[in-house]
XYZ file of C-alpha atoms in Angstrom:
385
model
C 0.000 0.000 0.000
C 1.321 3.448 -0.887
C 1.010 6.619 1.175
C 1.524 10.000 -0.446
C 1.074 13.681 0.213
C 1.716 16.979 -1.516
C 2.605 20.245 0.109
C 4.745 23.309 -0.462
C 7.472 25.139 1.407
C 9.411 28.368 1.078
C 13.084 27.385 1.009
C 15.927 29.680 -0.016
C 13.325 32.334 -0.850
C 11.402 30.095 -3.264
C 8.271 28.033 -2.838
C 8.769 24.382 -3.752
C 6.141 21.728 -4.274
C 6.913 18.540 -2.387
C 5.535 15.121 -3.067
C 6.448 12.382 -0.629
C 5.587 8.775 -1.242
C 6.315 5.614 0.612
C 5.458 1.991 1.169
C 3.371 1.067 4.150
C 5.332 -0.849 6.801
C 3.255 -2.221 9.672
C 1.284 0.402 11.565
C 0.984 3.571 9.483
C 0.204 7.080 10.643
C -0.028 9.259 7.543
C 3.464 9.676 6.106
C 5.213 8.485 9.265
C 6.246 5.200 7.731
C 7.168 6.436 4.247
C 10.265 4.718 3.041
C 11.727 7.031 0.377
C 11.001 10.430 -1.128
C 12.512 13.177 -3.252
C 12.333 16.908 -3.262
C 11.998 18.230 -6.806
C 11.972 21.715 -8.230
C 12.199 23.088 -11.754
C 12.805 19.648 -13.177
C 15.919 18.815 -11.163
C 16.447 16.760 -8.052
C 17.238 18.919 -5.058
C 17.964 18.293 -1.390
C 17.531 20.448 1.661
C 15.772 20.628 5.029
C 12.084 19.850 5.016
C 10.294 22.824 6.549
C 7.048 22.132 4.740
C 3.846 21.792 6.657
C 2.599 18.240 6.575
C -0.266 18.850 8.958
C -0.669 16.007 11.413
C 1.996 14.041 9.557
C 4.846 16.525 10.053
C 6.722 14.430 12.630
C 8.405 12.009 10.276
C 11.598 10.274 11.340
C 15.160 10.095 10.052
C 15.589 7.065 7.832
C 11.941 6.991 6.769
C 12.426 9.774 4.228
C 15.735 9.867 2.409
C 16.443 12.926 0.253
C 19.419 11.943 -1.830
C 22.227 14.409 -2.527
C 25.806 13.301 -1.872
C 24.462 10.563 0.422
C 23.263 13.118 2.968
C 19.779 12.907 4.370
C 17.554 15.972 4.397
C 15.606 14.290 7.152
C 18.790 14.207 9.254
C 19.232 17.942 8.695
C 15.594 18.482 9.681
C 16.074 16.361 12.767
C 19.105 18.285 13.990
C 17.746 21.786 13.386
C 14.119 21.248 14.366
C 14.317 18.491 16.956
C 17.737 19.554 18.265
C 21.108 17.809 18.265
C 20.980 14.243 19.612
C 22.617 13.540 22.971
C 26.153 12.211 22.914
C 26.661 8.563 23.878
C 27.538 8.279 27.561
C 30.806 6.434 26.991
C 33.236 5.206 24.369
C 34.738 1.991 25.743
C 37.908 0.713 24.091
C 38.518 -3.045 24.355
C 41.510 -5.047 23.192
C 40.751 -8.582 21.982
C 41.213 -11.588 24.252
C 44.313 -13.774 24.352
C 44.978 -15.162 20.867
C 47.027 -17.961 19.384
C 49.583 -15.379 18.327
C 49.930 -14.055 21.878
C 51.196 -17.381 23.156
C 52.972 -18.623 20.009
C 54.468 -16.088 17.614
C 55.137 -18.960 15.243
C 51.402 -18.970 14.493
C 51.910 -15.951 12.248
C 54.204 -17.983 9.970
C 51.397 -20.369 8.982
C 48.135 -18.514 9.691
C 47.151 -15.140 8.184
C 47.044 -12.485 10.892
C 43.383 -11.816 10.140
C 42.523 -15.484 10.874
C 44.306 -15.871 14.204
C 41.760 -17.180 16.736
C 41.276 -16.784 20.462
C 42.658 -19.356 22.852
C 40.401 -21.003 25.411
C 41.703 -18.493 27.954
C 40.908 -15.695 25.494
C 37.286 -16.783 25.243
C 36.981 -16.784 29.042
C 38.577 -13.354 29.228
C 36.092 -11.990 26.705
C 33.089 -13.413 28.567
C 34.293 -11.781 31.787
C 34.931 -8.536 29.895
C 31.297 -8.482 28.767
C 30.176 -8.852 32.386
C 32.430 -5.954 33.439
C 31.064 -3.719 30.690
C 27.482 -4.532 31.680
C 28.227 -3.766 35.322
C 29.726 -0.438 34.278
C 26.802 0.724 32.146
C 24.244 -0.494 34.692
C 25.985 1.533 37.401
C 24.327 4.692 36.024
C 20.958 3.392 37.202
C 19.323 4.360 33.881
C 16.592 1.991 32.711
C 17.044 2.726 28.986
C 20.761 1.999 28.530
C 22.048 0.293 25.383
C 25.341 -0.673 23.792
C 26.511 -0.194 20.210
C 29.600 -2.030 18.937
C 32.303 -1.244 16.395
C 34.595 -4.195 15.750
C 37.738 -5.033 13.790
C 37.119 -7.679 11.084
C 39.991 -9.851 12.394
C 38.796 -13.206 13.707
C 40.127 -12.733 17.246
C 38.255 -9.439 17.535
C 35.012 -10.859 16.146
C 35.267 -13.799 18.544
C 35.921 -11.416 21.418
C 32.769 -9.501 20.535
C 30.740 -12.718 20.281
C 31.762 -13.549 23.851
C 31.211 -10.001 25.138
C 27.735 -10.030 23.591
C 26.699 -12.949 25.801
C 26.316 -10.462 28.652
C 23.523 -8.540 26.878
C 19.933 -9.221 25.886
C 18.861 -8.516 22.322
C 16.956 -5.353 23.259
C 20.071 -3.903 24.920
C 22.151 -4.081 21.717
C 21.586 -0.983 19.588
C 23.745 -2.281 16.737
C 27.020 -3.763 15.517
C 29.258 -2.438 12.772
C 32.289 -4.252 11.379
C 34.904 -1.562 10.736
C 38.009 -2.515 8.677
C 39.824 0.662 9.738
C 39.967 -0.775 13.270
C 42.072 -3.726 12.097
C 45.502 -4.596 13.504
C 48.663 -2.903 12.272
C 49.718 -4.775 9.127
C 53.032 -6.560 9.752
C 53.380 -7.894 6.202
C 51.431 -11.062 5.273
C 52.898 -14.360 6.504
C 55.647 -13.516 8.966
C 59.063 -15.128 9.244
C 59.566 -15.520 12.977
C 63.301 -14.761 13.096
C 63.012 -11.915 10.634
C 60.159 -10.385 12.647
C 62.287 -10.522 15.799
C 65.000 -8.548 14.016
C 62.474 -6.061 12.603
C 61.057 -5.362 16.068
C 64.552 -4.710 17.394
C 65.135 -2.267 14.542
C 61.815 -0.598 15.327
C 62.972 0.154 18.864
C 66.003 1.991 17.483
C 64.136 3.734 14.663
C 61.054 4.720 16.661
C 57.817 2.835 17.247
C 55.626 5.390 15.511
C 57.436 5.879 12.209
C 59.004 2.458 11.601
C 57.239 0.673 8.734
C 57.447 -3.092 8.562
C 58.428 -4.466 5.122
C 55.213 -4.986 3.106
C 53.312 -3.704 6.128
C 52.415 -0.545 8.019
C 53.919 1.860 10.487
C 51.953 3.285 13.398
C 51.877 6.499 11.335
C 50.008 4.593 8.606
C 47.535 3.339 11.207
C 47.123 6.951 12.368
C 46.040 7.962 8.862
C 43.264 5.379 8.616
C 42.184 5.953 12.225
C 41.794 9.632 11.345
C 39.228 8.601 8.743
C 37.448 6.358 11.226
C 37.389 9.112 13.843
C 35.634 11.431 11.390
C 33.051 8.715 10.688
C 32.549 8.182 14.410
C 32.187 11.898 15.087
C 29.604 12.163 12.303
C 27.703 9.175 13.723
C 27.687 10.855 17.138
C 26.612 14.222 15.745
C 23.600 12.844 13.864
C 22.638 10.269 16.491
C 22.977 7.257 14.235
C 22.808 4.850 17.177
C 19.119 5.296 17.945
C 15.824 6.391 16.459
C 14.766 9.992 17.110
C 11.775 8.876 19.170
C 14.066 6.771 21.358
C 16.817 9.301 21.947
C 18.744 8.788 25.147
C 22.129 9.807 26.532
C 22.514 6.295 27.925
C 23.976 4.707 24.795
C 27.461 3.271 25.300
C 29.795 2.738 22.335
C 32.216 -0.193 22.502
C 35.210 -0.451 20.143
C 36.688 -3.970 19.997
C 40.073 -3.784 18.331
C 43.828 -4.217 18.837
C 46.375 -2.745 21.215
C 48.303 -0.428 18.908
C 45.190 0.594 16.993
C 43.439 1.658 20.194
C 46.461 3.615 21.416
C 46.600 5.407 18.066
C 42.862 6.110 18.354
C 43.434 7.805 21.713
C 46.407 9.690 20.282
C 44.294 11.000 17.412
C 41.265 11.858 19.549
C 43.220 13.793 22.184
C 45.882 15.174 19.818
C 48.810 13.556 21.625
C 52.284 14.018 20.181
C 54.453 11.240 18.756
C 56.688 11.413 21.837
C 53.673 11.038 24.111
C 52.365 8.101 22.080
C 55.684 6.287 22.293
C 55.547 6.476 26.095
C 52.270 4.510 26.302
C 52.014 0.857 27.318
C 49.901 -1.669 25.454
C 46.497 -2.796 26.694
C 46.388 -6.244 28.242
C 44.134 -8.824 26.594
C 40.529 -7.620 27.083
C 41.976 -4.591 28.820
C 39.762 -1.506 28.559
C 40.040 2.269 28.539
C 36.862 4.250 29.144
C 36.201 7.661 27.627
C 33.240 9.066 29.525
C 31.362 12.342 29.232
C 31.984 14.828 31.990
C 29.647 17.601 33.210
C 30.464 19.752 30.164
C 29.761 16.997 27.640
C 33.305 16.149 26.467
C 34.912 12.730 26.734
C 37.616 12.368 29.380
C 39.604 9.401 30.635
C 39.540 10.897 34.152
C 35.810 10.461 34.656
C 36.198 6.684 34.989
C 39.926 6.185 35.558
C 42.144 7.526 38.340
C 45.304 9.574 37.821
C 47.298 6.561 39.043
C 45.737 4.313 36.387
C 46.553 6.819 33.652
C 50.146 7.108 34.901
C 50.439 3.311 34.755
C 49.223 3.486 31.146
C 52.188 5.773 30.418
C 50.500 9.158 30.357
C 52.547 12.135 31.535
C 51.421 14.717 34.077
C 50.565 17.254 31.378
C 48.508 14.640 29.503
C 46.609 13.845 32.691
C 46.122 17.558 33.441
C 44.561 17.894 29.994
C 42.180 15.054 30.847
C 41.182 17.024 33.940
C 40.389 19.957 31.649
C 38.500 17.672 29.236
C 36.434 16.440 32.178
C 34.716 19.806 32.630
C 35.050 21.445 29.199
C 32.307 21.745 26.618
C 32.446 20.485 23.023
C 34.127 23.053 20.797
C 36.244 24.615 23.534
C 40.034 24.628 23.231
C 42.566 24.112 26.003
C 45.036 26.921 25.386
C 47.385 25.574 28.062
C 47.762 22.267 26.204
C 51.188 21.497 24.745
C 50.204 21.720 21.077
C 47.538 24.436 21.401
C 49.440 27.460 22.655
C 52.787 28.968 23.547
C 53.649 26.027 25.836
C 55.096 24.276 22.795
C 57.981 26.742 22.806
C 60.600 26.408 25.520
C 62.671 29.545 24.948
C 60.359 31.503 27.260
C 61.578 29.466 30.245
C 65.147 30.007 31.382
C 65.146 26.801 33.428
C 64.672 24.574 30.364
C 67.586 23.271 28.332
C 65.619 22.114 25.295
C 67.527 24.521 23.022
C 70.890 22.919 23.777
C 71.143 21.526 20.241
C 70.710 24.932 18.630
C 73.969 26.619 17.549
C 75.021 29.119 20.216
C 75.331 32.028 17.773
C 71.652 31.557 16.855
C 70.455 30.891 20.405
C 71.996 34.167 21.602
C 69.253 36.781 21.768
C 71.101 39.455 19.763
C 72.148 36.926 17.132
C 68.575 35.668 16.947
C 67.366 39.162 16.067
C 70.059 39.411 13.400
C 69.105 35.943 12.107
C 65.405 36.654 11.772
C 65.719 40.338 10.821
C 68.556 40.612 8.265
C 69.604 43.908 6.743
C 67.260 44.917 3.885
C 68.610 44.841 0.338
C 70.243 47.980 -1.039
C 67.587 50.334 -2.381
C 64.803 48.729 -0.283
C 62.248 51.367 0.785
C 62.709 52.371 4.416
C-alpha cells in the first residue's frame, strides 16, 4: 500500500512543491512510515531541510524519508535543526581482543594469516568476563534505557571477542554492531618469518615505534592515517545520532570499540591530539583490557571520569597529559585548552630560562642578539625604508 502527500514550502526564498511517497510498513500514521522520497523543483532533483507543513503528519523520522544528494539525508538535517542535536553517547569503551594464538605462540603468524588468528580457550573466558564488566559499568548509572553499540575489527580474534562479550547482553540492549576494517591490527606484512620479525622489532625500537614501517606492512603512522578517517566517521555518527531512532533518543547509549592494542592507542592519540613522543611512552592494553572515555559535566569525553590519575600514569600518560584530561572532564564540546602542549605557547621552551631544550641549537643563533640578526637581516640595497 502506498502513502503520499503533496505540500509546499518556502526554502531559499522560493516556494517548492513537495511530493512524498512511501510503502506502508506495519502500523501507518499518515506519512510516518514512508520509506523514500525526493524533493523536486524546476525539473531537477534537489535536497535540503524539510520545513514544509505536513499537517498532522509533520513528525516524520530520520531514515523513513531519504532525500538523496551526496548521500546526505535531508531528514537528518531536519532532525538536527528542528528536533535539536541528539545527545552524545555516555561512553566510548575501548577493548583489546582476548588472548589469541599469536599471543602465546608467535610462530602462528608464519602459517596462519594475521586476520585469521583465533582466540585461545583463555581468550574466550577473558572476553566473557569482559562483557560482564562492561554490563556492570553501564548499569551503574541506574538508567533503565541503557544500550550498547559495537564497532569491531574484522579480524577473527576481535570478532570472537565480541561474540563472547555479547553474551552479557539481551537482544533489546544491543543498539547495533558495525564491522569496521579501519579498526584492524597494524599490518606486519602477510605471513611472517619468525626470526626476521624478531630482528624487525629490534630495529623498530632503534628507529622509533611510531614511524618504523614493517616491510610490506604498516607503520603506526600509517595506522594513524586510517584511524583519522574512522574518527571522522565516528564523530559524524555521534553528531547525527545514528545509534538510535529519534523517538528513542537517550544519553545512555554506550559505544564499545573492539580492536587491537596499537590501533586503540593510536585512536586515543588522534582523539586527544597527543604528540608522537607522548604516544611512544604509552604501554599496550592487556588482553581484554579496557580504557573508558566518559562524558563529563560539560559533555566532552575524558579518561579521568572513569579512571584515576594513578591508572593513567600506569598506562604511560605524563602529568601534562593527565592535566589535559582534567580539563577535558569539565570542558564543553568546541572549547580549546590553550594551556595544552600543542595548542598554545607552551610548545615553545625559549620563554623558560630553566629549560635546556635549546641545547642543540647553535650558540650564535640561540643568543638573543644573534637571533634578532638571524630573523631580521639587513634589507637589500635600495629597499624602501
